[in-house]
PDB file of C-alpha atoms in Angstrom:
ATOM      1  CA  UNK A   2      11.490  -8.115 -10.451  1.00  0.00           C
ATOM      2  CA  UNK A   3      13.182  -8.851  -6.969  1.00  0.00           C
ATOM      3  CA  UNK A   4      10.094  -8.409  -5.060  1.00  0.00           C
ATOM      4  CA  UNK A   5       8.125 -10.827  -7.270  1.00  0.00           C
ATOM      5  CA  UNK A   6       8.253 -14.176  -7.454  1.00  0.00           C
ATOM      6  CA  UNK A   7       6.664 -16.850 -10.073  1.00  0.00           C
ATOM      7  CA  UNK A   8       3.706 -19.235  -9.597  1.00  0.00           C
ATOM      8  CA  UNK A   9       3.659 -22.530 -10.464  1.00  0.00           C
ATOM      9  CA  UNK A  10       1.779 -21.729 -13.712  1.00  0.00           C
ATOM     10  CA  UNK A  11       4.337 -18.637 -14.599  1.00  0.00           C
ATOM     11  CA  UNK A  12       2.291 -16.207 -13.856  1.00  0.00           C
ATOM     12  CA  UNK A  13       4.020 -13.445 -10.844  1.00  0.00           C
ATOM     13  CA  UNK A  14       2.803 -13.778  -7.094  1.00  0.00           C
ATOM     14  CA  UNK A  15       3.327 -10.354  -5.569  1.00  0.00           C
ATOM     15  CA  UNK A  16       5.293 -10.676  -2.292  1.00  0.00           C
ATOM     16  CA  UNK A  17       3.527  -8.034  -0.397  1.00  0.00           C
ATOM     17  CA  UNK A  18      -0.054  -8.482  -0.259  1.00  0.00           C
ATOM     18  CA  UNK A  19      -3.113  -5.728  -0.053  1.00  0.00           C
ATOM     19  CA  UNK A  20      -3.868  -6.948   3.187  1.00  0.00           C
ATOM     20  CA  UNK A  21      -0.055  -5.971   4.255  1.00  0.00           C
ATOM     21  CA  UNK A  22      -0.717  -2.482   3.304  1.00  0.00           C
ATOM     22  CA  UNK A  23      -3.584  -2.548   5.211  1.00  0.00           C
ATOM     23  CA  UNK A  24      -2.461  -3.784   8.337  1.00  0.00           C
ATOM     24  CA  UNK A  25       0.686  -1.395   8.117  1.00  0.00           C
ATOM     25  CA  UNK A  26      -1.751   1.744   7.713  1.00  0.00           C
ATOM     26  CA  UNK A  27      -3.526   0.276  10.263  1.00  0.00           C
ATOM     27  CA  UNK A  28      -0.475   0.328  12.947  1.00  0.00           C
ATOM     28  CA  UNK A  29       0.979   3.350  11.352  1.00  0.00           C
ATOM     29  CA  UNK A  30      -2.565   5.117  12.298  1.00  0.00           C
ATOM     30  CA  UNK A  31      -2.213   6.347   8.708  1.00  0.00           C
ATOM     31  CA  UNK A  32       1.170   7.713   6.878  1.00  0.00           C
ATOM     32  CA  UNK A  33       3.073   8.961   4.142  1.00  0.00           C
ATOM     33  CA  UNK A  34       3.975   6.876   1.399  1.00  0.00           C
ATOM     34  CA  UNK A  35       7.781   6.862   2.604  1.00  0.00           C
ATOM     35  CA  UNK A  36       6.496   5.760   5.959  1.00  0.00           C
ATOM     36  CA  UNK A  37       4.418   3.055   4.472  1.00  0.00           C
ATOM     37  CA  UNK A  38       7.399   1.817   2.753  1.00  0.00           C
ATOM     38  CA  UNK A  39       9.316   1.651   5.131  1.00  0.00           C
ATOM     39  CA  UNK A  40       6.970  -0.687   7.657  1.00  0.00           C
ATOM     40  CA  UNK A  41       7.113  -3.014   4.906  1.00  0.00           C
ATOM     41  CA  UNK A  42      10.830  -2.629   3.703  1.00  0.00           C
ATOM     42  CA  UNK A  43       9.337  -2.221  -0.219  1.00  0.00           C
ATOM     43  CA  UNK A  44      10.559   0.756  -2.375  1.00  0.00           C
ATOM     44  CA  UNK A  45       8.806   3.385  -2.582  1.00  0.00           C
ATOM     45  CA  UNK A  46       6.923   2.950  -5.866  1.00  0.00           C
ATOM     46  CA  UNK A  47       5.784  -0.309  -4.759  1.00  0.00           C
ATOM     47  CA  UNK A  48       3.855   1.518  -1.848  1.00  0.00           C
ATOM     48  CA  UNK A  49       2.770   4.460  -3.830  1.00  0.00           C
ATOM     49  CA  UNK A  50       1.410   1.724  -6.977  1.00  0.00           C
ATOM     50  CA  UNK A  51      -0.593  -0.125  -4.366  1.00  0.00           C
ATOM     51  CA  UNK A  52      -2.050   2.395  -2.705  1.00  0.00           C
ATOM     52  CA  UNK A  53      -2.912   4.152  -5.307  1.00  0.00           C
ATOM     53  CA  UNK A  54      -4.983   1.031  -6.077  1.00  0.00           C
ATOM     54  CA  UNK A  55      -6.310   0.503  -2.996  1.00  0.00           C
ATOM     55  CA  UNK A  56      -7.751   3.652  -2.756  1.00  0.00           C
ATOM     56  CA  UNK A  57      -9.291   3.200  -6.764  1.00  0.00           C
ATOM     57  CA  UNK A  58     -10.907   0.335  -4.485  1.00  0.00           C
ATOM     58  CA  UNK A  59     -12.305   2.196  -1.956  1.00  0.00           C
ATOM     59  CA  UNK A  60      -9.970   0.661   0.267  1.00  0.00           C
ATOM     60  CA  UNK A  61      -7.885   3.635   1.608  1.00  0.00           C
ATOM     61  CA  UNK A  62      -8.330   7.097   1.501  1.00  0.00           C
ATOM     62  CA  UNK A  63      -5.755   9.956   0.737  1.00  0.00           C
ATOM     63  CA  UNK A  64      -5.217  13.734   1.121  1.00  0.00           C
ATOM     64  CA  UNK A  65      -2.404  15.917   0.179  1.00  0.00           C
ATOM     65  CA  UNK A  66      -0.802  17.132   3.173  1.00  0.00           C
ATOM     66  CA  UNK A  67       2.290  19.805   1.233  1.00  0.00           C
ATOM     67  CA  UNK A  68       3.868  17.516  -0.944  1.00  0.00           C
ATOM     68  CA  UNK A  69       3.110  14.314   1.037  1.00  0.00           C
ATOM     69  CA  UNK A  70       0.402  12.239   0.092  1.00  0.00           C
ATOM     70  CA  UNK A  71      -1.471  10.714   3.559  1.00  0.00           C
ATOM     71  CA  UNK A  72      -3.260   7.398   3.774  1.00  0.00           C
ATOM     72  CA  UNK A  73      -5.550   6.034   5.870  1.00  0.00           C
ATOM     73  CA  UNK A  74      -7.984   2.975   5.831  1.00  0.00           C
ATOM     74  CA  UNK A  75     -11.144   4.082   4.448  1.00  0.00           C
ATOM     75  CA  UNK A  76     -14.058   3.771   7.350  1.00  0.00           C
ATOM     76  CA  UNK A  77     -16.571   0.861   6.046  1.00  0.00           C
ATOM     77  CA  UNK A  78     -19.242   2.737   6.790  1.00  0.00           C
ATOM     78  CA  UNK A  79     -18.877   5.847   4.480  1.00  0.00           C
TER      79      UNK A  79
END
Protein backbone atom coordinates (compact mmCIF):
# COMPACT_ATOMS: atom_id res chain seq x y z
CA UNK A 1 0.00 0.00 0.00
CA UNK A 2 1.70 3.43 -0.94
CA UNK A 3 0.08 5.29 1.76
CA UNK A 4 1.17 2.79 4.43
CA UNK A 5 4.20 2.26 5.79
CA UNK A 6 5.65 -0.67 8.21
CA UNK A 7 6.49 -0.53 11.94
CA UNK A 8 9.33 -1.74 13.38
CA UNK A 9 7.51 -4.93 14.48
CA UNK A 10 5.83 -5.42 10.76
CA UNK A 11 2.81 -4.48 11.57
CA UNK A 12 1.37 -1.15 9.01
CA UNK A 13 1.43 2.51 10.51
CA UNK A 14 -1.26 4.40 8.63
CA UNK A 15 0.18 7.68 7.25
CA UNK A 16 -2.81 9.79 7.79
CA UNK A 17 -4.00 9.79 11.20
CA UNK A 18 -7.80 10.20 12.73
CA UNK A 19 -6.79 13.28 14.17
CA UNK A 20 -5.86 14.54 10.41
CA UNK A 21 -9.34 13.95 9.39
CA UNK A 22 -10.41 15.76 12.11
CA UNK A 23 -8.55 18.77 11.88
CA UNK A 24 -9.29 18.88 7.99
CA UNK A 25 -13.21 18.75 8.75
CA UNK A 26 -12.48 21.08 11.17
CA UNK A 27 -10.94 23.84 8.61
CA UNK A 28 -13.11 22.61 5.86
CA UNK A 29 -16.19 23.64 8.31
CA UNK A 30 -17.43 20.21 7.20
CA UNK A 31 -17.28 18.62 3.44
CA UNK A 32 -17.77 16.08 0.99
CA UNK A 33 -15.73 13.16 0.92
CA UNK A 34 -13.92 14.46 -2.40
CA UNK A 35 -13.24 17.64 -0.52
CA UNK A 36 -11.88 15.83 2.43
CA UNK A 37 -9.58 14.06 0.19
CA UNK A 38 -8.38 16.46 -1.28
CA UNK A 39 -7.14 18.66 2.03
CA UNK A 40 -5.23 15.69 2.74
CA UNK A 41 -4.01 14.63 -0.84
CA UNK A 42 -5.37 10.74 0.04
CA UNK A 43 -7.65 8.94 -2.53
CA UNK A 44 -10.79 8.96 -2.14
CA UNK A 45 -11.52 5.60 -0.49
CA UNK A 46 -9.03 6.33 2.05
CA UNK A 47 -11.28 9.37 3.17
CA UNK A 48 -14.55 7.68 2.69
CA UNK A 49 -12.99 4.22 4.90
CA UNK A 50 -12.02 6.57 7.69
CA UNK A 51 -14.78 8.45 8.00
CA UNK A 52 -16.94 6.03 7.81
CA UNK A 53 -15.16 4.88 10.98
CA UNK A 54 -15.02 7.85 12.62
CA UNK A 55 -18.45 8.38 12.53
CA UNK A 56 -19.07 4.31 13.83
CA UNK A 57 -17.06 6.23 16.70
CA UNK A 58 -19.13 8.91 17.30
CA UNK A 59 -16.53 11.02 16.05
CA UNK A 60 -18.14 12.72 12.97
CA UNK A 61 -21.43 12.96 11.82
CA UNK A 62 -22.89 12.57 8.20
CA UNK A 63 -25.98 13.37 6.08
CA UNK A 64 -26.74 12.73 2.53
CA UNK A 65 -26.86 15.88 0.77
CA UNK A 66 -28.01 14.31 -3.31
CA UNK A 67 -25.45 11.95 -3.87
CA UNK A 68 -22.77 13.56 -1.63
CA UNK A 69 -22.22 12.33 1.64
CA UNK A 70 -21.41 15.57 4.24
CA UNK A 71 -19.24 15.39 7.32
CA UNK A 72 -18.88 17.27 10.12
CA UNK A 73 -17.25 16.84 13.64
CA UNK A 74 -19.76 15.50 15.88
CA UNK A 75 -20.55 18.28 18.83
CA UNK A 76 -19.19 16.61 22.27
CA UNK A 77 -21.99 17.48 23.88
CA UNK A 78 -24.79 15.52 22.01
Amino acid sequence: MPNDTRTESGEFDEKYSDEDFLAALQELDGGGTTEVAEALECPYTTAYDRLKSLRAAGKVTSRDIGKVHFWEVADPDN
